[in-house]
C-alpha cells in the first residue's frame, strides 16, 4: 500500500520464471542469529541449506543469508509471510534468487507449474486422478472407492428381528444369585465387612416386606368423617 494517499500503490507481478526455491534474506541483524533465522523459516517448509553470504553487499551491522527450500511452494509461502517481518528489531527483506537455479531445478519448477495449471483448469481430471490413485492403493481388494465411502445399509426388518431376539434372550436368561456364606476375598476383614453389609441389607429388605404386609392387612376405614 502507498505511504501517502496521492502515491500509486507499488505492485509487482511474479511469474513462474521469477519464483524460485532459493531465497535471499537481507537486513538480518549481525548478531550471529543464523540458527534463529533457520528455525523461523523452517516453520514454513523443509529447508535443505541455509548459510550467510559474506561477499554480498549489505548495510552496516546487518547480514545477508541464502536459503534453499525443498519445494518452490514452500519458498513462495515463506516469502509472502516473512517479507517485512520484524526479526530482532529489523524488518526482513526477502527476495527470490532464480540465478542460483540449475537446469534441473528450472525444469522441475516449470513442470510443477504446468501440473498446477492443468489441475486448476480441469478439476474433473484431478478428481479422476485421485480416484485412480485410490484404486492403486486398494488394488487386490474387492471394495471400490465409492463403496468404501458409503456405509452398508441395514434392512429395518432384520434390525427389528434382531432387537426382539435380544430382548427375549434377556428376559429368558436365568438370574443367578451369589451365596452370602461364601468367602470371596483372601482377607478375613474384607469378608467380615461383606457379611455385615449383607446382614444390614437383609434387615432392610425384611422390614420393608413387613411394612408392605401390614399395609395390605390393614382394614379400610368406613367412617369418612373428618376427625379433629
mmCIF file with all atom_site columns, C-alpha atoms in Angstrom:
data_model
loop_
_atom_site.group_PDB
_atom_site.id
_atom_site.type_symbol
_atom_site.label_atom_id
_atom_site.label_alt_id
_atom_site.label_comp_id
_atom_site.label_asym_id
_atom_site.label_entity_id
_atom_site.label_seq_id
_atom_site.pdbx_PDB_ins_code
_atom_site.Cartn_x
_atom_site.Cartn_y
_atom_site.Cartn_z
_atom_site.occupancy
_atom_site.B_iso_or_equiv
_atom_site.pdbx_formal_charge
_atom_site.auth_seq_id
_atom_site.auth_comp_id
_atom_site.auth_asym_id
_atom_site.auth_atom_id
_atom_site.pdbx_PDB_model_num
ATOM 1   C CA . UNK A 1 1   ? 0.000   0.000   0.000   1.00 0.00 ? 1   UNK A CA 1
ATOM 2   C CA . UNK A 1 2   ? 1.247   3.538   -0.670  1.00 0.00 ? 2   UNK A CA 1
ATOM 3   C CA . UNK A 1 3   ? 2.649   5.602   2.176   1.00 0.00 ? 3   UNK A CA 1
ATOM 4   C CA . UNK A 1 4   ? 0.682   8.654   1.077   1.00 0.00 ? 4   UNK A CA 1
ATOM 5   C CA . UNK A 1 5   ? -2.760  8.815   -0.448  1.00 0.00 ? 5   UNK A CA 1
ATOM 6   C CA . UNK A 1 6   ? -1.639  10.545  -3.672  1.00 0.00 ? 6   UNK A CA 1
ATOM 7   C CA . UNK A 1 7   ? 1.042   7.960   -4.477  1.00 0.00 ? 7   UNK A CA 1
ATOM 8   C CA . UNK A 1 8   ? 0.078   4.990   -6.661  1.00 0.00 ? 8   UNK A CA 1
ATOM 9   C CA . UNK A 1 9   ? 0.354   1.564   -4.985  1.00 0.00 ? 9   UNK A CA 1
ATOM 10  C CA . UNK A 1 10  ? 3.514   -0.409  -5.680  1.00 0.00 ? 10  UNK A CA 1
ATOM 11  C CA . UNK A 1 11  ? 2.513   -3.587  -7.489  1.00 0.00 ? 11  UNK A CA 1
ATOM 12  C CA . UNK A 1 12  ? 4.839   -6.253  -8.837  1.00 0.00 ? 12  UNK A CA 1
ATOM 13  C CA . UNK A 1 13  ? 3.775   -9.365  -10.657 1.00 0.00 ? 13  UNK A CA 1
ATOM 14  C CA . UNK A 1 14  ? 5.867   -12.515 -10.238 1.00 0.00 ? 14  UNK A CA 1
ATOM 15  C CA . UNK A 1 15  ? 5.875   -15.109 -12.979 1.00 0.00 ? 15  UNK A CA 1
ATOM 16  C CA . UNK A 1 16  ? 6.992   -18.696 -12.697 1.00 0.00 ? 16  UNK A CA 1
ATOM 17  C CA . UNK A 1 17  ? 10.416  -17.692 -14.006 1.00 0.00 ? 17  UNK A CA 1
ATOM 18  C CA . UNK A 1 18  ? 10.847  -15.096 -11.238 1.00 0.00 ? 18  UNK A CA 1
ATOM 19  C CA . UNK A 1 19  ? 9.849   -17.511 -8.478  1.00 0.00 ? 19  UNK A CA 1
ATOM 20  C CA . UNK A 1 20  ? 12.391  -19.912 -7.094  1.00 0.00 ? 20  UNK A CA 1
ATOM 21  C CA . UNK A 1 21  ? 13.055  -22.170 -4.155  1.00 0.00 ? 21  UNK A CA 1
ATOM 22  C CA . UNK A 1 22  ? 16.180  -20.086 -3.480  1.00 0.00 ? 22  UNK A CA 1
ATOM 23  C CA . UNK A 1 23  ? 15.673  -17.032 -1.277  1.00 0.00 ? 23  UNK A CA 1
ATOM 24  C CA . UNK A 1 24  ? 17.949  -14.171 -0.233  1.00 0.00 ? 24  UNK A CA 1
ATOM 25  C CA . UNK A 1 25  ? 17.173  -12.603 3.140   1.00 0.00 ? 25  UNK A CA 1
ATOM 26  C CA . UNK A 1 26  ? 18.585  -9.137  3.768   1.00 0.00 ? 26  UNK A CA 1
ATOM 27  C CA . UNK A 1 27  ? 18.632  -6.756  6.742   1.00 0.00 ? 27  UNK A CA 1
ATOM 28  C CA . UNK A 1 28  ? 19.298  -9.559  9.228   1.00 0.00 ? 28  UNK A CA 1
ATOM 29  C CA . UNK A 1 29  ? 20.885  -8.213  12.447  1.00 0.00 ? 29  UNK A CA 1
ATOM 30  C CA . UNK A 1 30  ? 24.603  -9.076  12.644  1.00 0.00 ? 30  UNK A CA 1
ATOM 31  C CA . UNK A 1 31  ? 24.233  -10.867 15.966  1.00 0.00 ? 31  UNK A CA 1
ATOM 32  C CA . UNK A 1 32  ? 25.118  -14.402 14.902  1.00 0.00 ? 32  UNK A CA 1
ATOM 33  C CA . UNK A 1 33  ? 21.443  -15.373 14.788  1.00 0.00 ? 33  UNK A CA 1
ATOM 34  C CA . UNK A 1 34  ? 21.636  -17.838 11.905  1.00 0.00 ? 34  UNK A CA 1
ATOM 35  C CA . UNK A 1 35  ? 20.052  -20.666 13.897  1.00 0.00 ? 35  UNK A CA 1
ATOM 36  C CA . UNK A 1 36  ? 17.110  -18.488 14.962  1.00 0.00 ? 36  UNK A CA 1
ATOM 37  C CA . UNK A 1 37  ? 16.600  -17.406 11.347  1.00 0.00 ? 37  UNK A CA 1
ATOM 38  C CA . UNK A 1 38  ? 16.708  -21.014 10.149  1.00 0.00 ? 38  UNK A CA 1
ATOM 39  C CA . UNK A 1 39  ? 14.164  -22.007 12.789  1.00 0.00 ? 39  UNK A CA 1
ATOM 40  C CA . UNK A 1 40  ? 11.865  -19.168 11.721  1.00 0.00 ? 40  UNK A CA 1
ATOM 41  C CA . UNK A 1 41  ? 11.933  -20.072 8.025   1.00 0.00 ? 41  UNK A CA 1
ATOM 42  C CA . UNK A 1 42  ? 11.702  -23.820 8.640   1.00 0.00 ? 42  UNK A CA 1
ATOM 43  C CA . UNK A 1 43  ? 8.209   -23.337 10.083  1.00 0.00 ? 43  UNK A CA 1
ATOM 44  C CA . UNK A 1 44  ? 7.011   -22.685 6.522   1.00 0.00 ? 44  UNK A CA 1
ATOM 45  C CA . UNK A 1 45  ? 8.560   -25.749 4.865   1.00 0.00 ? 45  UNK A CA 1
ATOM 46  C CA . UNK A 1 46  ? 11.571  -28.017 4.620   1.00 0.00 ? 46  UNK A CA 1
ATOM 47  C CA . UNK A 1 47  ? 14.946  -26.316 4.153   1.00 0.00 ? 47  UNK A CA 1
ATOM 48  C CA . UNK A 1 48  ? 17.924  -28.025 2.563   1.00 0.00 ? 48  UNK A CA 1
ATOM 49  C CA . UNK A 1 49  ? 20.574  -25.369 3.219   1.00 0.00 ? 49  UNK A CA 1
ATOM 50  C CA . UNK A 1 50  ? 20.944  -22.013 4.965   1.00 0.00 ? 50  UNK A CA 1
ATOM 51  C CA . UNK A 1 51  ? 24.203  -20.047 5.043   1.00 0.00 ? 51  UNK A CA 1
ATOM 52  C CA . UNK A 1 52  ? 25.379  -16.426 5.274   1.00 0.00 ? 52  UNK A CA 1
ATOM 53  C CA . UNK A 1 53  ? 26.580  -14.575 2.157   1.00 0.00 ? 53  UNK A CA 1
ATOM 54  C CA . UNK A 1 54  ? 29.713  -12.777 3.314   1.00 0.00 ? 54  UNK A CA 1
ATOM 55  C CA . UNK A 1 55  ? 30.592  -11.453 -0.142  1.00 0.00 ? 55  UNK A CA 1
ATOM 56  C CA . UNK A 1 56  ? 27.200  -9.779  -0.617  1.00 0.00 ? 56  UNK A CA 1
ATOM 57  C CA . UNK A 1 57  ? 26.998  -6.052  -0.061  1.00 0.00 ? 57  UNK A CA 1
ATOM 58  C CA . UNK A 1 58  ? 24.739  -5.014  2.808   1.00 0.00 ? 58  UNK A CA 1
ATOM 59  C CA . UNK A 1 59  ? 24.128  -2.200  5.243   1.00 0.00 ? 59  UNK A CA 1
ATOM 60  C CA . UNK A 1 60  ? 26.178  -1.732  8.370   1.00 0.00 ? 60  UNK A CA 1
ATOM 61  C CA . UNK A 1 61  ? 25.520  -4.118  11.264  1.00 0.00 ? 61  UNK A CA 1
ATOM 62  C CA . UNK A 1 62  ? 23.417  -6.404  9.072   1.00 0.00 ? 62  UNK A CA 1
ATOM 63  C CA . UNK A 1 63  ? 23.954  -9.738  7.336   1.00 0.00 ? 63  UNK A CA 1
ATOM 64  C CA . UNK A 1 64  ? 22.603  -11.438 4.221   1.00 0.00 ? 64  UNK A CA 1
ATOM 65  C CA . UNK A 1 65  ? 21.524  -15.089 4.254   1.00 0.00 ? 65  UNK A CA 1
ATOM 66  C CA . UNK A 1 66  ? 20.982  -17.576 1.427   1.00 0.00 ? 66  UNK A CA 1
ATOM 67  C CA . UNK A 1 67  ? 18.221  -20.153 1.963   1.00 0.00 ? 67  UNK A CA 1
ATOM 68  C CA . UNK A 1 68  ? 17.396  -23.153 -0.208  1.00 0.00 ? 68  UNK A CA 1
ATOM 69  C CA . UNK A 1 69  ? 13.954  -24.716 0.232   1.00 0.00 ? 69  UNK A CA 1
ATOM 70  C CA . UNK A 1 70  ? 12.963  -28.195 -0.905  1.00 0.00 ? 70  UNK A CA 1
ATOM 71  C CA . UNK A 1 71  ? 9.862   -27.009 -2.781  1.00 0.00 ? 71  UNK A CA 1
ATOM 72  C CA . UNK A 1 72  ? 9.020   -23.835 -4.653  1.00 0.00 ? 72  UNK A CA 1
ATOM 73  C CA . UNK A 1 73  ? 5.621   -23.670 -2.953  1.00 0.00 ? 73  UNK A CA 1
ATOM 74  C CA . UNK A 1 74  ? 7.284   -23.577 0.464   1.00 0.00 ? 74  UNK A CA 1
ATOM 75  C CA . UNK A 1 75  ? 9.609   -20.776 -0.644  1.00 0.00 ? 75  UNK A CA 1
ATOM 76  C CA . UNK A 1 76  ? 6.636   -18.855 -2.064  1.00 0.00 ? 76  UNK A CA 1
ATOM 77  C CA . UNK A 1 77  ? 4.729   -19.188 1.194   1.00 0.00 ? 77  UNK A CA 1
ATOM 78  C CA . UNK A 1 78  ? 7.740   -18.178 3.306   1.00 0.00 ? 78  UNK A CA 1
ATOM 79  C CA . UNK A 1 79  ? 8.371   -15.089 1.185   1.00 0.00 ? 79  UNK A CA 1
ATOM 80  C CA . UNK A 1 80  ? 4.750   -14.000 1.412   1.00 0.00 ? 80  UNK A CA 1
ATOM 81  C CA . UNK A 1 81  ? 4.657   -14.425 5.192   1.00 0.00 ? 81  UNK A CA 1
ATOM 82  C CA . UNK A 1 82  ? 8.137   -13.259 6.231   1.00 0.00 ? 82  UNK A CA 1
ATOM 83  C CA . UNK A 1 83  ? 8.782   -10.356 3.876   1.00 0.00 ? 83  UNK A CA 1
ATOM 84  C CA . UNK A 1 84  ? 8.842   -7.184  6.036   1.00 0.00 ? 84  UNK A CA 1
ATOM 85  C CA . UNK A 1 85  ? 8.687   -9.425  9.116   1.00 0.00 ? 85  UNK A CA 1
ATOM 86  C CA . UNK A 1 86  ? 10.315  -7.775  12.149  1.00 0.00 ? 86  UNK A CA 1
ATOM 87  C CA . UNK A 1 87  ? 13.126  -10.083 13.250  1.00 0.00 ? 87  UNK A CA 1
ATOM 88  C CA . UNK A 1 88  ? 15.106  -8.962  16.332  1.00 0.00 ? 88  UNK A CA 1
ATOM 89  C CA . UNK A 1 89  ? 14.138  -5.361  15.666  1.00 0.00 ? 89  UNK A CA 1
ATOM 90  C CA . UNK A 1 90  ? 14.873  -5.286  11.908  1.00 0.00 ? 90  UNK A CA 1
ATOM 91  C CA . UNK A 1 91  ? 12.297  -5.803  9.126   1.00 0.00 ? 91  UNK A CA 1
ATOM 92  C CA . UNK A 1 92  ? 13.477  -8.630  6.885   1.00 0.00 ? 92  UNK A CA 1
ATOM 93  C CA . UNK A 1 93  ? 13.752  -8.141  3.130   1.00 0.00 ? 93  UNK A CA 1
ATOM 94  C CA . UNK A 1 94  ? 13.104  -11.439 1.374   1.00 0.00 ? 94  UNK A CA 1
ATOM 95  C CA . UNK A 1 95  ? 13.568  -11.839 -2.392  1.00 0.00 ? 95  UNK A CA 1
ATOM 96  C CA . UNK A 1 96  ? 13.727  -14.689 -4.881  1.00 0.00 ? 96  UNK A CA 1
ATOM 97  C CA . UNK A 1 97  ? 17.092  -15.781 -6.263  1.00 0.00 ? 97  UNK A CA 1
ATOM 98  C CA . UNK A 1 98  ? 16.443  -17.709 -9.512  1.00 0.00 ? 98  UNK A CA 1
ATOM 99  C CA . UNK A 1 99  ? 20.017  -17.037 -10.656 1.00 0.00 ? 99  UNK A CA 1
ATOM 100 C CA . UNK A 1 100 ? 21.172  -19.870 -8.378  1.00 0.00 ? 100 UNK A CA 1
ATOM 101 C CA . UNK A 1 101 ? 18.966  -22.461 -10.080 1.00 0.00 ? 101 UNK A CA 1
ATOM 102 C CA . UNK A 1 102 ? 20.398  -25.288 -12.110 1.00 0.00 ? 102 UNK A CA 1
ATOM 103 C CA . UNK A 1 103 ? 18.875  -26.617 -15.304 1.00 0.00 ? 103 UNK A CA 1
ATOM 104 C CA . UNK A 1 104 ? 17.158  -29.454 -13.455 1.00 0.00 ? 104 UNK A CA 1
ATOM 105 C CA . UNK A 1 105 ? 15.709  -27.003 -10.880 1.00 0.00 ? 105 UNK A CA 1
ATOM 106 C CA . UNK A 1 106 ? 14.199  -24.842 -13.621 1.00 0.00 ? 106 UNK A CA 1
ATOM 107 C CA . UNK A 1 107 ? 12.803  -27.871 -15.430 1.00 0.00 ? 107 UNK A CA 1
ATOM 108 C CA . UNK A 1 108 ? 11.224  -29.226 -12.254 1.00 0.00 ? 108 UNK A CA 1
ATOM 109 C CA . UNK A 1 109 ? 9.749   -25.816 -11.414 1.00 0.00 ? 109 UNK A CA 1
ATOM 110 C CA . UNK A 1 110 ? 8.138   -25.433 -14.836 1.00 0.00 ? 110 UNK A CA 1
ATOM 111 C CA . UNK A 1 111 ? 6.776   -28.976 -14.744 1.00 0.00 ? 111 UNK A CA 1
ATOM 112 C CA . UNK A 1 112 ? 5.197   -28.415 -11.308 1.00 0.00 ? 112 UNK A CA 1
ATOM 113 C CA . UNK A 1 113 ? 3.579   -25.198 -12.501 1.00 0.00 ? 113 UNK A CA 1
ATOM 114 C CA . UNK A 1 114 ? 2.220   -26.953 -15.620 1.00 0.00 ? 114 UNK A CA 1
ATOM 115 C CA . UNK A 1 115 ? 0.571   -29.598 -13.433 1.00 0.00 ? 115 UNK A CA 1
ATOM 116 C CA . UNK A 1 116 ? -0.910  -26.942 -11.163 1.00 0.00 ? 116 UNK A CA 1
ATOM 117 C CA . UNK A 1 117 ? -2.395  -25.035 -14.095 1.00 0.00 ? 117 UNK A CA 1
ATOM 118 C CA . UNK A 1 118 ? -3.882  -28.205 -15.581 1.00 0.00 ? 118 UNK A CA 1
ATOM 119 C CA . UNK A 1 119 ? -5.398  -29.193 -12.243 1.00 0.00 ? 119 UNK A CA 1
ATOM 120 C CA . UNK A 1 120 ? -6.990  -25.756 -11.784 1.00 0.00 ? 120 UNK A CA 1
ATOM 121 C CA . UNK A 1 121 ? -8.310  -25.537 -15.342 1.00 0.00 ? 121 UNK A CA 1
ATOM 122 C CA . UNK A 1 122 ? -9.746  -29.068 -15.356 1.00 0.00 ? 122 UNK A CA 1
ATOM 123 C CA . UNK A 1 123 ? -10.949 -30.060 -11.858 1.00 0.00 ? 123 UNK A CA 1
ATOM 124 C CA . UNK A 1 124 ? -12.759 -33.174 -13.125 1.00 0.00 ? 124 UNK A CA 1
ATOM 125 C CA . UNK A 1 125 ? -9.479  -34.593 -14.374 1.00 0.00 ? 125 UNK A CA 1
ATOM 126 C CA . UNK A 1 126 ? -7.890  -34.082 -10.990 1.00 0.00 ? 126 UNK A CA 1
ATOM 127 C CA . UNK A 1 127 ? -10.761 -35.979 -9.371  1.00 0.00 ? 127 UNK A CA 1
ATOM 128 C CA . UNK A 1 128 ? -10.263 -38.863 -11.811 1.00 0.00 ? 128 UNK A CA 1
ATOM 129 C CA . UNK A 1 129 ? -6.580  -38.966 -10.989 1.00 0.00 ? 129 UNK A CA 1
ATOM 130 C CA . UNK A 1 130 ? -7.418  -39.051 -7.289  1.00 0.00 ? 130 UNK A CA 1
ATOM 131 C CA . UNK A 1 131 ? -9.797  -41.951 -7.854  1.00 0.00 ? 131 UNK A CA 1
ATOM 132 C CA . UNK A 1 132 ? -7.136  -43.730 -9.915  1.00 0.00 ? 132 UNK A CA 1
ATOM 133 C CA . UNK A 1 133 ? -4.649  -43.311 -7.085  1.00 0.00 ? 133 UNK A CA 1
ATOM 134 C CA . UNK A 1 134 ? -7.169  -44.685 -4.629  1.00 0.00 ? 134 UNK A CA 1
ATOM 135 C CA . UNK A 1 135 ? -7.710  -47.682 -6.860  1.00 0.00 ? 135 UNK A CA 1
ATOM 136 C CA . UNK A 1 136 ? -3.995  -48.357 -6.989  1.00 0.00 ? 136 UNK A CA 1
ATOM 137 C CA . UNK A 1 137 ? -3.826  -48.220 -3.182  1.00 0.00 ? 137 UNK A CA 1
ATOM 138 C CA . UNK A 1 138 ? -6.744  -50.627 -2.789  1.00 0.00 ? 138 UNK A CA 1
ATOM 139 C CA . UNK A 1 139 ? -5.553  -52.981 -5.523  1.00 0.00 ? 139 UNK A CA 1
ATOM 140 C CA . UNK A 1 140 ? -6.335  -56.580 -4.765  1.00 0.00 ? 140 UNK A CA 1
ATOM 141 C CA . UNK A 1 141 ? -9.431  -55.742 -2.713  1.00 0.00 ? 141 UNK A CA 1
ATOM 142 C CA . UNK A 1 142 ? -12.996 -56.012 -3.992  1.00 0.00 ? 142 UNK A CA 1
ATOM 143 C CA . UNK A 1 143 ? -14.161 -52.720 -2.397  1.00 0.00 ? 143 UNK A CA 1
ATOM 144 C CA . UNK A 1 144 ? -14.375 -49.753 -4.777  1.00 0.00 ? 144 UNK A CA 1
ATOM 145 C CA . UNK A 1 145 ? -13.756 -46.156 -3.594  1.00 0.00 ? 145 UNK A CA 1
ATOM 146 C CA . UNK A 1 146 ? -17.465 -45.317 -3.880  1.00 0.00 ? 146 UNK A CA 1
ATOM 147 C CA . UNK A 1 147 ? -18.389 -48.377 -1.821  1.00 0.00 ? 147 UNK A CA 1
ATOM 148 C CA . UNK A 1 148 ? -15.729 -47.595 0.760   1.00 0.00 ? 148 UNK A CA 1
ATOM 149 C CA . UNK A 1 149 ? -17.110 -44.112 1.357   1.00 0.00 ? 149 UNK A CA 1
ATOM 150 C CA . UNK A 1 150 ? -20.767 -45.305 1.697   1.00 0.00 ? 150 UNK A CA 1
ATOM 151 C CA . UNK A 1 151 ? -21.628 -47.263 4.862   1.00 0.00 ? 151 UNK A CA 1
ATOM 152 C CA . UNK A 1 152 ? -23.500 -50.550 4.357   1.00 0.00 ? 152 UNK A CA 1
ATOM 153 C CA . UNK A 1 153 ? -27.277 -50.306 4.577   1.00 0.00 ? 153 UNK A CA 1
ATOM 154 C CA . UNK A 1 154 ? -29.111 -52.430 7.136   1.00 0.00 ? 154 UNK A CA 1
ATOM 155 C CA . UNK A 1 155 ? -32.605 -53.738 6.493   1.00 0.00 ? 155 UNK A CA 1
ATOM 156 C CA . UNK A 1 156 ? -35.157 -52.406 9.003   1.00 0.00 ? 156 UNK A CA 1
ATOM 157 C CA . UNK A 1 157 ? -36.932 -55.761 9.269   1.00 0.00 ? 157 UNK A CA 1
ATOM 158 C CA . UNK A 1 158 ? -33.681 -57.525 10.068  1.00 0.00 ? 158 UNK A CA 1
ATOM 159 C CA . UNK A 1 159 ? -32.866 -54.888 12.659  1.00 0.00 ? 159 UNK A CA 1
ATOM 160 C CA . UNK A 1 160 ? -36.275 -55.296 14.371  1.00 0.00 ? 160 UNK A CA 1
ATOM 161 C CA . UNK A 1 161 ? -35.963 -59.078 14.451  1.00 0.00 ? 161 UNK A CA 1
ATOM 162 C CA . UNK A 1 162 ? -32.508 -58.888 15.986  1.00 0.00 ? 162 UNK A CA 1
ATOM 163 C CA . UNK A 1 163 ? -33.820 -56.457 18.596  1.00 0.00 ? 163 UNK A CA 1
ATOM 164 C CA . UNK A 1 164 ? -36.692 -58.793 19.510  1.00 0.00 ? 164 UNK A CA 1
ATOM 165 C CA . UNK A 1 165 ? -34.325 -61.760 19.830  1.00 0.00 ? 165 UNK A CA 1
ATOM 166 C CA . UNK A 1 166 ? -32.070 -59.759 22.143  1.00 0.00 ? 166 UNK A CA 1
ATOM 167 C CA . UNK A 1 167 ? -34.998 -58.730 24.373  1.00 0.00 ? 167 UNK A CA 1
ATOM 168 C CA . UNK A 1 168 ? -36.311 -62.318 24.565  1.00 0.00 ? 168 UNK A CA 1
ATOM 169 C CA . UNK A 1 169 ? -32.842 -63.604 25.421  1.00 0.00 ? 169 UNK A CA 1
ATOM 170 C CA . UNK A 1 170 ? -32.531 -61.072 28.235  1.00 0.00 ? 170 UNK A CA 1
ATOM 171 C CA . UNK A 1 171 ? -35.977 -61.904 29.630  1.00 0.00 ? 171 UNK A CA 1
ATOM 172 C CA . UNK A 1 172 ? -35.500 -65.685 29.466  1.00 0.00 ? 172 UNK A CA 1
ATOM 173 C CA . UNK A 1 173 ? -31.975 -65.758 30.837  1.00 0.00 ? 173 UNK A CA 1
ATOM 174 C CA . UNK A 1 174 ? -31.843 -67.243 34.361  1.00 0.00 ? 174 UNK A CA 1
ATOM 175 C CA . UNK A 1 175 ? -30.933 -64.888 37.191  1.00 0.00 ? 175 UNK A CA 1
ATOM 176 C CA . UNK A 1 176 ? -28.006 -66.271 39.175  1.00 0.00 ? 176 UNK A CA 1
ATOM 177 C CA . UNK A 1 177 ? -27.710 -65.346 42.820  1.00 0.00 ? 177 UNK A CA 1
ATOM 178 C CA . UNK A 1 178 ? -24.489 -65.366 44.784  1.00 0.00 ? 178 UNK A CA 1
ATOM 179 C CA . UNK A 1 179 ? -24.395 -67.129 48.104  1.00 0.00 ? 179 UNK A CA 1
ATOM 180 C CA . UNK A 1 180 ? -23.808 -64.835 51.079  1.00 0.00 ? 180 UNK A CA 1
ATOM 181 C CA . UNK A 1 181 ? -21.923 -67.516 53.032  1.00 0.00 ? 181 UNK A CA 1
ATOM 182 C CA . UNK A 1 182 ? -19.135 -67.882 50.507  1.00 0.00 ? 182 UNK A CA 1
ATOM 183 C CA . UNK A 1 183 ? -15.872 -66.047 51.140  1.00 0.00 ? 183 UNK A CA 1
ATOM 184 C CA . UNK A 1 184 ? -14.538 -64.288 48.069  1.00 0.00 ? 184 UNK A CA 1
ATOM 185 C CA . UNK A 1 185 ? -11.575 -62.370 49.468  1.00 0.00 ? 185 UNK A CA 1
ATOM 186 C CA . UNK A 1 186 ? -8.342  -63.685 50.970  1.00 0.00 ? 186 UNK A CA 1
ATOM 187 C CA . UNK A 1 187 ? -8.564  -61.196 53.860  1.00 0.00 ? 187 UNK A CA 1
ATOM 188 C CA . UNK A 1 188 ? -10.832 -62.020 56.809  1.00 0.00 ? 188 UNK A CA 1
ATOM 189 C CA . UNK A 1 189 ? -11.586 -58.353 57.476  1.00 0.00 ? 189 UNK A CA 1
ATOM 190 C CA . UNK A 1 190 ? -12.929 -57.840 53.949  1.00 0.00 ? 190 UNK A CA 1
ATOM 191 C CA . UNK A 1 191 ? -15.119 -60.946 54.208  1.00 0.00 ? 191 UNK A CA 1
ATOM 192 C CA . UNK A 1 192 ? -16.426 -59.741 57.560  1.00 0.00 ? 192 UNK A CA 1
ATOM 193 C CA . UNK A 1 193 ? -17.278 -56.368 56.054  1.00 0.00 ? 193 UNK A CA 1
ATOM 194 C CA . UNK A 1 194 ? -19.143 -58.050 53.196  1.00 0.00 ? 194 UNK A CA 1
ATOM 195 C CA . UNK A 1 195 ? -21.128 -60.196 55.639  1.00 0.00 ? 195 UNK A CA 1
ATOM 196 C CA . UNK A 1 196 ? -22.099 -57.225 57.813  1.00 0.00 ? 196 UNK A CA 1
ATOM 197 C CA . UNK A 1 197 ? -23.252 -55.249 54.793  1.00 0.00 ? 197 UNK A CA 1
ATOM 198 C CA . UNK A 1 198 ? -25.332 -58.178 53.567  1.00 0.00 ? 198 UNK A CA 1
ATOM 199 C CA . UNK A 1 199 ? -26.922 -58.591 57.010  1.00 0.00 ? 199 UNK A CA 1
ATOM 200 C CA . UNK A 1 200 ? -27.918 -54.934 57.034  1.00 0.00 ? 200 UNK A CA 1
ATOM 201 C CA . UNK A 1 201 ? -29.369 -55.222 53.539  1.00 0.00 ? 201 UNK A CA 1
ATOM 202 C CA . UNK A 1 202 ? -31.368 -58.309 54.584  1.00 0.00 ? 202 UNK A CA 1
ATOM 203 C CA . UNK A 1 203 ? -32.743 -56.454 57.622  1.00 0.00 ? 203 UNK A CA 1
ATOM 204 C CA . UNK A 1 204 ? -33.804 -53.535 55.464  1.00 0.00 ? 204 UNK A CA 1
ATOM 205 C CA . UNK A 1 205 ? -35.471 -55.862 52.983  1.00 0.00 ? 205 UNK A CA 1
ATOM 206 C CA . UNK A 1 206 ? -37.285 -57.809 55.719  1.00 0.00 ? 206 UNK A CA 1
ATOM 207 C CA . UNK A 1 207 ? -38.533 -54.616 57.373  1.00 0.00 ? 207 UNK A CA 1
ATOM 208 C CA . UNK A 1 208 ? -39.822 -53.392 54.013  1.00 0.00 ? 208 UNK A CA 1
ATOM 209 C CA . UNK A 1 209 ? -41.647 -56.681 53.487  1.00 0.00 ? 209 UNK A CA 1
ATOM 210 C CA . UNK A 1 210 ? -43.286 -56.416 56.955  1.00 0.00 ? 210 UNK A CA 1
ATOM 211 C CA . UNK A 1 211 ? -44.439 -52.884 56.262  1.00 0.00 ? 211 UNK A CA 1
ATOM 212 C CA . UNK A 1 212 ? -45.893 -53.961 52.929  1.00 0.00 ? 212 UNK A CA 1
ATOM 213 C CA . UNK A 1 213 ? -47.799 -56.874 54.547  1.00 0.00 ? 213 UNK A CA 1
ATOM 214 C CA . UNK A 1 214 ? -49.035 -54.616 57.318  1.00 0.00 ? 214 UNK A CA 1
ATOM 215 C CA . UNK A 1 215 ? -50.411 -52.101 54.865  1.00 0.00 ? 215 UNK A CA 1
ATOM 216 C CA . UNK A 1 216 ? -52.223 -54.865 52.975  1.00 0.00 ? 216 UNK A CA 1
ATOM 217 C CA . UNK A 1 217 ? -53.764 -56.415 56.130  1.00 0.00 ? 217 UNK A CA 1
ATOM 218 C CA . UNK A 1 218 ? -54.950 -53.066 57.496  1.00 0.00 ? 218 UNK A CA 1
ATOM 219 C CA . UNK A 1 219 ? -58.735 -52.691 57.224  1.00 0.00 ? 219 UNK A CA 1
ATOM 220 C CA . UNK A 1 220 ? -60.082 -49.690 55.331  1.00 0.00 ? 220 UNK A CA 1
ATOM 221 C CA . UNK A 1 221 ? -61.818 -47.078 57.449  1.00 0.00 ? 221 UNK A CA 1
ATOM 222 C CA . UNK A 1 222 ? -65.538 -46.852 56.832  1.00 0.00 ? 222 UNK A CA 1
ATOM 223 C CA . UNK A 1 223 ? -66.104 -43.578 58.625  1.00 0.00 ? 223 UNK A CA 1
ATOM 224 C CA . UNK A 1 224 ? -65.217 -40.814 56.159  1.00 0.00 ? 224 UNK A CA 1
ATOM 225 C CA . UNK A 1 225 ? -65.949 -38.019 58.590  1.00 0.00 ? 225 UNK A CA 1
ATOM 226 C CA . UNK A 1 226 ? -63.132 -35.655 59.308  1.00 0.00 ? 226 UNK A CA 1
ATOM 227 C CA . UNK A 1 227 ? -61.663 -36.070 62.767  1.00 0.00 ? 227 UNK A CA 1
ATOM 228 C CA . UNK A 1 228 ? -60.457 -33.051 64.738  1.00 0.00 ? 228 UNK A CA 1
#
